[in-house]
Amino acid sequence: MQKSAMLYEGKAKKIYDTDDQNCFWVEYKDDATAFNGVKKGTIVDKGIINNKMSAMMFKYLEGKGIETHFVELLNDREQIVRRLDMMPLEVVVRNIVAGSLSKRVGKDEGYVLASTVLELYYKDDSLGDPMVNETHAQAMGWASIEEVETMKKIALRVNEEMAKLTAKAGITLVDYKLEFGKANGKIFLGDEISPDTCRFWDTETKEKLDKDRFRRDLGKVEEAYVEVYSRLKEAVENA
Ligand code: C5P
């Protein structure tokens, strides 16, 4: 497959066209942003970890019957994915209170939720990705109520499998963000699954092993990304 024109450059990835009409070529970058681009920096070799970890997680989820956009890992920073027509929505899955939910409901970070919380956000940087619901999605033409239901169903399946896997690695899956897109009328899990998009805590020490180390200037950011990837890799290999 040949890489051609760059179609899009996001905060963490570049997307290229290819000579295969069903595929995109993705390059993961080391650039890190937080708070809707207000905080900017670099996490050395983050692109390598996130590329390899996303590929590994998507492959793992495919093995569990969840359809994702992942096609092939090319090298340290690049992978081929299915060409999806992305929904302009983020689905956030929460098992434990942290981040914006902690602020919104006034509960301490670490509060264990009695059941999984699913939230929808409209992807728009200029608006700061506002929270919306499925009636907004339908009324604005972002996704039908049925499509949102499908995304939520897939998100809960992802949560079952991811939580089981992270538990084997001694990692608590606190919360994370998923994105979905359509190809031939079918919904696939897209984007990435990495320490940029998930909160991972060491189950014993509660140490943060994710992008919160960058957001909150906690230090040892690179080390946390490497640690979480190697622990999950071992769990996948032993699964
Ligand atoms: O900021 P908040 O607490 O709502 O984030 C919930 C989860 O979703 C976190 O794991 C965060 O990393 C992820 N997220 C993301 N991209 C966004 C918003 C949230 O990956 N634009």
mmCIF file of C-alpha atoms and ligand atoms in Angstrom:
data_model
loop_
_atom_site.group_PDB
_atom_site.id
_atom_site.type_symbol
_atom_site.label_atom_id
_atom_site.label_comp_id
_atom_site.label_asym_id
_atom_site.label_seq_id
_atom_site.Cartn_x
_atom_site.Cartn_y
_atom_site.Cartn_z
ATOM 1 C CA MET A 1 0.000 0.000 0.000
ATOM 2 C CA GLN A 2 1.234 3.500 -0.814
ATOM 3 C CA LYS A 3 0.926 6.536 1.471
ATOM 4 C CA SER A 4 -0.273 9.650 -0.373
ATOM 5 C CA ALA A 5 -1.497 13.128 0.648
ATOM 6 C CA MET A 6 -1.910 14.065 4.279
ATOM 7 C CA LEU A 7 -5.638 14.509 4.868
ATOM 8 C CA TYR A 8 -5.652 15.726 8.430
ATOM 9 C CA GLU A 9 -3.258 16.605 11.226
ATOM 10 C CA GLY A 10 -4.713 16.309 14.697
ATOM 11 C CA LYS A 11 -3.171 16.933 18.089
ATOM 12 C CA ALA A 12 -1.633 13.462 18.349
ATOM 13 C CA LYS A 13 -1.858 11.910 14.886
ATOM 14 C CA LYS A 14 -1.521 12.578 11.180
ATOM 15 C CA ILE A 15 -3.900 10.837 8.781
ATOM 16 C CA TYR A 16 -2.801 10.137 5.206
ATOM 17 C CA ASP A 17 -4.700 8.955 2.194
ATOM 18 C CA THR A 18 -3.600 5.715 0.517
ATOM 19 C CA ASP A 19 -4.016 4.056 -2.860
ATOM 20 C CA ASP A 20 -6.535 1.712 -1.204
ATOM 21 C CA GLN A 21 -9.939 3.372 -1.060
ATOM 22 C CA ASN A 22 -10.809 1.402 2.068
ATOM 23 C CA CYS A 23 -7.800 2.442 4.136
ATOM 24 C CA PHE A 24 -6.106 5.368 5.845
ATOM 25 C CA TRP A 25 -2.469 5.528 6.929
ATOM 26 C CA VAL A 26 -2.035 6.834 10.490
ATOM 27 C CA GLU A 27 1.127 8.309 11.979
ATOM 28 C CA TYR A 28 1.305 8.796 15.748
ATOM 29 C CA LYS A 29 3.148 11.906 16.987
ATOM 30 C CA ASP A 30 4.886 12.745 20.258
ATOM 31 C CA ASP A 31 2.996 16.056 20.611
ATOM 32 C CA ALA A 32 0.905 16.280 23.745
ATOM 33 C CA THR A 33 -1.853 18.764 24.454
ATOM 34 C CA ALA A 34 -4.230 19.154 27.358
ATOM 35 C CA PHE A 35 -7.117 21.378 28.397
ATOM 36 C CA ASN A 36 -8.294 21.782 24.805
ATOM 37 C CA GLY A 37 -4.864 22.751 23.509
ATOM 38 C CA VAL A 38 -4.055 25.312 26.243
ATOM 39 C CA LYS A 39 -1.194 23.184 27.596
ATOM 40 C CA LYS A 40 1.250 21.967 24.965
ATOM 41 C CA GLY A 41 4.317 19.766 25.164
ATOM 42 C CA THR A 42 6.088 16.665 23.982
ATOM 43 C CA ILE A 43 6.145 13.248 25.555
ATOM 44 C CA VAL A 44 9.245 11.521 24.203
ATOM 45 C CA ASP A 45 8.341 8.431 22.159
ATOM 46 C CA LYS A 46 4.647 8.691 23.119
ATOM 47 C CA GLY A 47 3.803 8.179 19.443
ATOM 48 C CA ILE A 48 5.562 4.811 19.517
ATOM 49 C CA ILE A 49 3.786 3.628 22.665
ATOM 50 C CA ASN A 50 0.364 4.874 21.552
ATOM 51 C CA ASN A 51 0.733 3.370 18.072
ATOM 52 C CA LYS A 52 1.788 -0.019 19.409
ATOM 53 C CA MET A 53 -0.668 -0.015 22.281
ATOM 54 C CA SER A 54 -3.637 0.986 20.100
ATOM 55 C CA ALA A 55 -2.745 -1.733 17.597
ATOM 56 C CA MET A 56 -2.460 -4.279 20.397
ATOM 57 C CA MET A 57 -5.724 -3.271 22.069
ATOM 58 C CA PHE A 58 -7.704 -3.149 18.812
ATOM 59 C CA LYS A 59 -6.369 -6.577 17.836
ATOM 60 C CA TYR A 60 -7.234 -7.900 21.276
ATOM 61 C CA LEU A 61 -10.779 -6.492 21.084
ATOM 62 C CA GLU A 62 -11.200 -7.891 17.542
ATOM 63 C CA GLY A 63 -10.344 -11.272 19.032
ATOM 64 C CA LYS A 64 -13.238 -10.743 21.440
ATOM 65 C CA GLY A 65 -15.667 -10.064 18.590
ATOM 66 C CA ILE A 66 -15.592 -6.247 18.696
ATOM 67 C CA GLU A 67 -15.172 -4.669 15.259
ATOM 68 C CA THR A 68 -12.514 -1.961 15.090
ATOM 69 C CA HIS A 69 -10.841 0.076 12.369
ATOM 70 C CA PHE A 70 -7.465 -1.604 12.904
ATOM 71 C CA VAL A 71 -5.934 -3.267 9.835
ATOM 72 C CA GLU A 72 -2.157 -3.558 10.221
ATOM 73 C CA LEU A 73 0.745 -2.267 12.289
ATOM 74 C CA LEU A 74 3.431 -0.991 9.886
ATOM 75 C CA ASN A 75 6.262 0.157 12.132
ATOM 76 C CA ASP A 76 6.911 1.994 15.428
ATOM 77 C CA ARG A 77 4.789 5.019 14.580
ATOM 78 C CA GLU A 78 2.483 4.006 11.744
ATOM 79 C CA GLN A 79 -0.500 1.748 11.193
ATOM 80 C CA ILE A 80 -3.132 1.126 8.545
ATOM 81 C CA VAL A 81 -6.768 1.535 9.550
ATOM 82 C CA ARG A 82 -10.101 1.074 7.847
ATOM 83 C CA ARG A 83 -11.369 4.294 6.275
ATOM 84 C CA LEU A 84 -14.256 5.383 8.479
ATOM 85 C CA ASP A 85 -16.683 8.227 8.231
ATOM 86 C CA MET A 86 -16.219 9.431 11.818
ATOM 87 C CA MET A 87 -19.147 10.457 13.987
ATOM 88 C CA PRO A 88 -18.418 13.873 15.558
ATOM 89 C CA LEU A 89 -18.957 12.367 19.004
ATOM 90 C CA GLU A 90 -16.805 11.108 21.848
ATOM 91 C CA VAL A 91 -18.124 8.367 24.094
ATOM 92 C CA VAL A 92 -16.604 8.528 27.580
ATOM 93 C CA VAL A 93 -16.814 5.387 29.706
ATOM 94 C CA ARG A 94 -16.332 5.723 33.469
ATOM 95 C CA ASN A 95 -15.871 3.071 36.133
ATOM 96 C CA ILE A 96 -14.397 5.324 38.804
ATOM 97 C CA VAL A 97 -14.913 9.035 39.414
ATOM 98 C CA ALA A 98 -12.033 11.198 38.151
ATOM 99 C CA GLY A 99 -11.347 14.316 36.113
ATOM 100 C CA SER A 100 -14.298 16.331 34.875
ATOM 101 C CA LEU A 101 -16.878 14.063 36.541
ATOM 102 C CA SER A 102 -15.248 14.655 39.923
ATOM 103 C CA LYS A 103 -15.613 18.426 39.401
ATOM 104 C CA ARG A 104 -19.135 18.155 37.964
ATOM 105 C CA VAL A 105 -20.705 16.093 40.740
ATOM 106 C CA GLY A 106 -18.426 17.067 43.646
ATOM 107 C CA LYS A 107 -17.253 13.516 44.380
ATOM 108 C CA ASP A 108 -13.635 12.745 45.194
ATOM 109 C CA GLU A 109 -11.476 11.102 42.555
ATOM 110 C CA GLY A 110 -11.415 7.382 43.285
ATOM 111 C CA TYR A 111 -15.100 7.007 44.183
ATOM 112 C CA VAL A 112 -16.097 3.635 42.751
ATOM 113 C CA LEU A 113 -19.233 3.984 40.624
ATOM 114 C CA ALA A 114 -22.004 1.452 41.338
ATOM 115 C CA SER A 115 -22.440 0.963 37.607
ATOM 116 C CA THR A 116 -20.672 2.105 34.451
ATOM 117 C CA VAL A 117 -21.327 5.686 33.385
ATOM 118 C CA LEU A 118 -21.482 6.551 29.680
ATOM 119 C CA GLU A 119 -21.281 10.131 28.462
ATOM 120 C CA LEU A 120 -21.489 11.716 25.014
ATOM 121 C CA TYR A 121 -19.553 14.781 23.929
ATOM 122 C CA TYR A 122 -19.811 16.747 20.700
ATOM 123 C CA LYS A 123 -16.350 16.959 19.117
ATOM 124 C CA ASP A 124 -15.696 20.633 18.519
ATOM 125 C CA ASP A 125 -12.515 22.266 19.831
ATOM 126 C CA SER A 126 -13.910 25.784 19.413
ATOM 127 C CA LEU A 127 -16.739 24.871 21.808
ATOM 128 C CA GLY A 128 -14.531 22.841 24.164
ATOM 129 C CA ASP A 129 -16.284 19.543 23.310
ATOM 130 C CA PRO A 130 -19.616 20.117 25.119
ATOM 131 C CA MET A 131 -21.491 17.231 26.702
ATOM 132 C CA VAL A 132 -24.602 16.285 24.734
ATOM 133 C CA ASN A 133 -27.129 13.463 24.728
ATOM 134 C CA GLU A 134 -28.560 11.187 22.067
ATOM 135 C CA THR A 135 -31.485 13.504 21.326
ATOM 136 C CA HIS A 136 -28.993 16.288 20.508
ATOM 137 C CA ALA A 137 -27.066 13.825 18.329
ATOM 138 C CA GLN A 138 -30.199 12.850 16.429
ATOM 139 C CA ALA A 139 -31.589 16.381 16.135
ATOM 140 C CA MET A 140 -28.270 17.809 14.867
ATOM 141 C CA GLY A 141 -27.727 14.943 12.433
ATOM 142 C CA TRP A 142 -24.515 13.722 14.156
ATOM 143 C CA ALA A 143 -25.854 10.182 14.752
ATOM 144 C CA SER A 144 -29.283 8.599 15.036
ATOM 145 C CA ILE A 145 -30.644 7.431 18.403
ATOM 146 C CA GLU A 146 -30.130 3.857 17.131
ATOM 147 C CA GLU A 147 -26.511 4.587 16.187
ATOM 148 C CA VAL A 148 -25.861 6.064 19.623
ATOM 149 C CA GLU A 149 -27.411 2.933 21.162
ATOM 150 C CA THR A 150 -25.051 0.786 19.079
ATOM 151 C CA MET A 151 -22.043 2.866 20.129
ATOM 152 C CA LYS A 152 -23.046 2.569 23.777
ATOM 153 C CA LYS A 153 -23.505 -1.180 23.445
ATOM 154 C CA ILE A 154 -20.055 -1.548 21.876
ATOM 155 C CA ALA A 155 -18.584 0.754 24.559
ATOM 156 C CA LEU A 156 -19.945 -1.520 27.302
ATOM 157 C CA ARG A 157 -18.496 -4.597 25.564
ATOM 158 C CA VAL A 158 -15.134 -2.800 25.257
ATOM 159 C CA ASN A 159 -15.370 -1.971 28.949
ATOM 160 C CA GLU A 160 -15.963 -5.605 29.936
ATOM 161 C CA GLU A 161 -12.939 -6.796 27.976
ATOM 162 C CA MET A 162 -10.629 -3.905 28.822
ATOM 163 C CA ALA A 163 -11.426 -4.032 32.551
ATOM 164 C CA LYS A 164 -10.719 -7.782 32.642
ATOM 165 C CA LEU A 165 -7.415 -7.307 30.830
ATOM 166 C CA THR A 166 -6.217 -4.332 32.892
ATOM 167 C CA ALA A 167 -7.086 -6.217 36.101
ATOM 168 C CA LYS A 168 -4.682 -8.970 35.006
ATOM 169 C CA ALA A 169 -2.000 -6.290 34.657
ATOM 170 C CA GLY A 170 -2.649 -4.862 38.125
ATOM 171 C CA ILE A 171 -4.118 -1.758 36.539
ATOM 172 C CA THR A 172 -7.445 -0.122 37.370
ATOM 173 C CA LEU A 173 -9.349 1.096 34.320
ATOM 174 C CA VAL A 174 -10.725 4.387 35.652
ATOM 175 C CA ASP A 175 -12.202 6.002 32.541
ATOM 176 C CA TYR A 176 -11.513 6.490 28.845
ATOM 177 C CA LYS A 177 -12.754 7.989 25.604
ATOM 178 C CA LEU A 178 -13.843 6.085 22.510
ATOM 179 C CA GLU A 179 -14.671 7.287 19.014
ATOM 180 C CA PHE A 180 -16.672 5.537 16.343
ATOM 181 C CA GLY A 181 -17.150 5.776 12.613
ATOM 182 C CA LYS A 182 -19.091 4.159 9.803
ATOM 183 C CA ALA A 183 -18.057 2.118 6.784
ATOM 184 C CA ASN A 184 -20.624 0.525 4.464
ATOM 185 C CA GLY A 185 -23.371 1.513 6.908
ATOM 186 C CA LYS A 186 -21.730 -0.393 9.781
ATOM 187 C CA ILE A 187 -20.335 1.137 12.983
ATOM 188 C CA PHE A 188 -16.701 0.429 13.911
ATOM 189 C CA LEU A 189 -14.612 1.433 16.900
ATOM 190 C CA GLY A 190 -11.996 3.923 15.687
ATOM 191 C CA ASP A 191 -9.403 6.446 16.874
ATOM 192 C CA GLU A 192 -7.001 5.134 19.545
ATOM 193 C CA ILE A 193 -6.788 3.373 22.892
ATOM 194 C CA SER A 194 -3.749 4.630 24.777
ATOM 195 C CA PRO A 195 -2.606 6.387 27.957
ATOM 196 C CA ASP A 196 -3.573 9.617 26.141
ATOM 197 C CA THR A 197 -7.223 8.583 26.071
ATOM 198 C CA CYS A 198 -7.575 6.342 29.150
ATOM 199 C CA ARG A 199 -7.010 6.852 32.854
ATOM 200 C CA PHE A 200 -5.025 3.910 34.211
ATOM 201 C CA TRP A 201 -4.148 3.672 37.913
ATOM 202 C CA ASP A 202 -1.821 1.138 39.495
ATOM 203 C CA THR A 203 -4.315 -0.922 41.479
ATOM 204 C CA GLU A 204 -2.056 -1.275 44.529
ATOM 205 C CA THR A 205 -0.387 2.109 44.797
ATOM 206 C CA LYS A 206 -3.097 4.167 42.971
ATOM 207 C CA GLU A 207 -0.245 5.782 41.022
ATOM 208 C CA LYS A 208 -1.430 7.435 37.813
ATOM 209 C CA LEU A 209 -0.060 5.739 34.690
ATOM 210 C CA ASP A 210 -1.562 7.986 32.012
ATOM 211 C CA LYS A 211 -1.761 11.476 30.547
ATOM 212 C CA ASP A 212 -2.813 12.974 33.888
ATOM 213 C CA ARG A 213 0.929 12.884 34.704
ATOM 214 C CA PHE A 214 1.394 15.408 31.861
ATOM 215 C CA ARG A 215 -1.816 17.365 32.540
ATOM 216 C CA ARG A 216 -0.996 17.757 36.245
ATOM 217 C CA ASP A 217 2.825 18.045 35.993
ATOM 218 C CA LEU A 218 3.371 14.899 38.062
ATOM 219 C CA GLY A 219 6.652 13.958 36.350
ATOM 220 C CA LYS A 220 7.752 10.548 35.064
ATOM 221 C CA VAL A 221 5.330 10.828 32.140
ATOM 222 C CA GLU A 222 7.349 8.767 29.647
ATOM 223 C CA GLU A 223 8.011 6.107 32.298
ATOM 224 C CA ALA A 224 4.280 5.774 33.008
ATOM 225 C CA TYR A 225 3.452 5.262 29.311
ATOM 226 C CA VAL A 226 6.160 2.595 28.980
ATOM 227 C CA GLU A 227 5.058 0.890 32.216
ATOM 228 C CA VAL A 228 1.387 0.680 31.280
ATOM 229 C CA TYR A 229 2.173 -0.614 27.784
ATOM 230 C CA SER A 230 4.575 -3.300 28.984
ATOM 231 C CA ARG A 231 2.171 -4.503 31.686
ATOM 232 C CA LEU A 232 -0.755 -4.693 29.257
ATOM 233 C CA LYS A 233 1.436 -6.380 26.628
ATOM 234 C CA GLU A 234 2.309 -9.088 29.109
ATOM 235 C CA ALA A 235 -1.372 -9.502 30.024
ATOM 236 C CA VAL A 236 -2.321 -9.796 26.326
ATOM 237 C CA GLU A 237 0.450 -12.338 25.707
ATOM 238 C CA ASN A 238 -0.712 -14.446 28.651
ATOM 239 C CA ALA A 239 -4.424 -14.124 27.858
HETATM 240 O O1 C5P B 1 -11.676 15.085 31.170
HETATM 241 P P1 C5P B 1 -12.535 13.913 31.547
HETATM 242 O O2 C5P B 1 -12.416 13.538 32.995
HETATM 243 O O3 C5P B 1 -13.971 14.097 31.136
HETATM 244 O O4 C5P B 1 -11.974 12.686 30.699
HETATM 245 C C1 C5P B 1 -12.540 11.403 30.806
HETATM 246 C C2 C5P B 1 -11.664 10.416 30.031
HETATM 247 O O5 C5P B 1 -11.740 10.644 28.642
HETATM 248 C C3 C5P B 1 -10.175 10.495 30.391
HETATM 249 O O6 C5P B 1 -9.628 9.196 30.372
HETATM 250 C C4 C5P B 1 -9.578 11.319 29.270
HETATM 251 O O7 C5P B 1 -8.238 10.948 29.016
HETATM 252 C C5 C5P B 1 -10.473 10.952 28.096
HETATM 253 N N1 C5P B 1 -10.659 12.057 27.147
HETATM 254 C C6 C5P B 1 -9.968 12.051 25.936
HETATM 255 N N2 C5P B 1 -10.161 13.066 25.042
HETATM 256 C C7 C5P B 1 -11.000 14.070 25.305
HETATM 257 C C8 C5P B 1 -11.703 14.108 26.516
HETATM 258 C C9 C5P B 1 -11.505 13.075 27.424
HETATM 259 O O8 C5P B 1 -9.214 11.119 25.666
HETATM 260 N N3 C5P B 1 -11.169 15.036 24.397
#
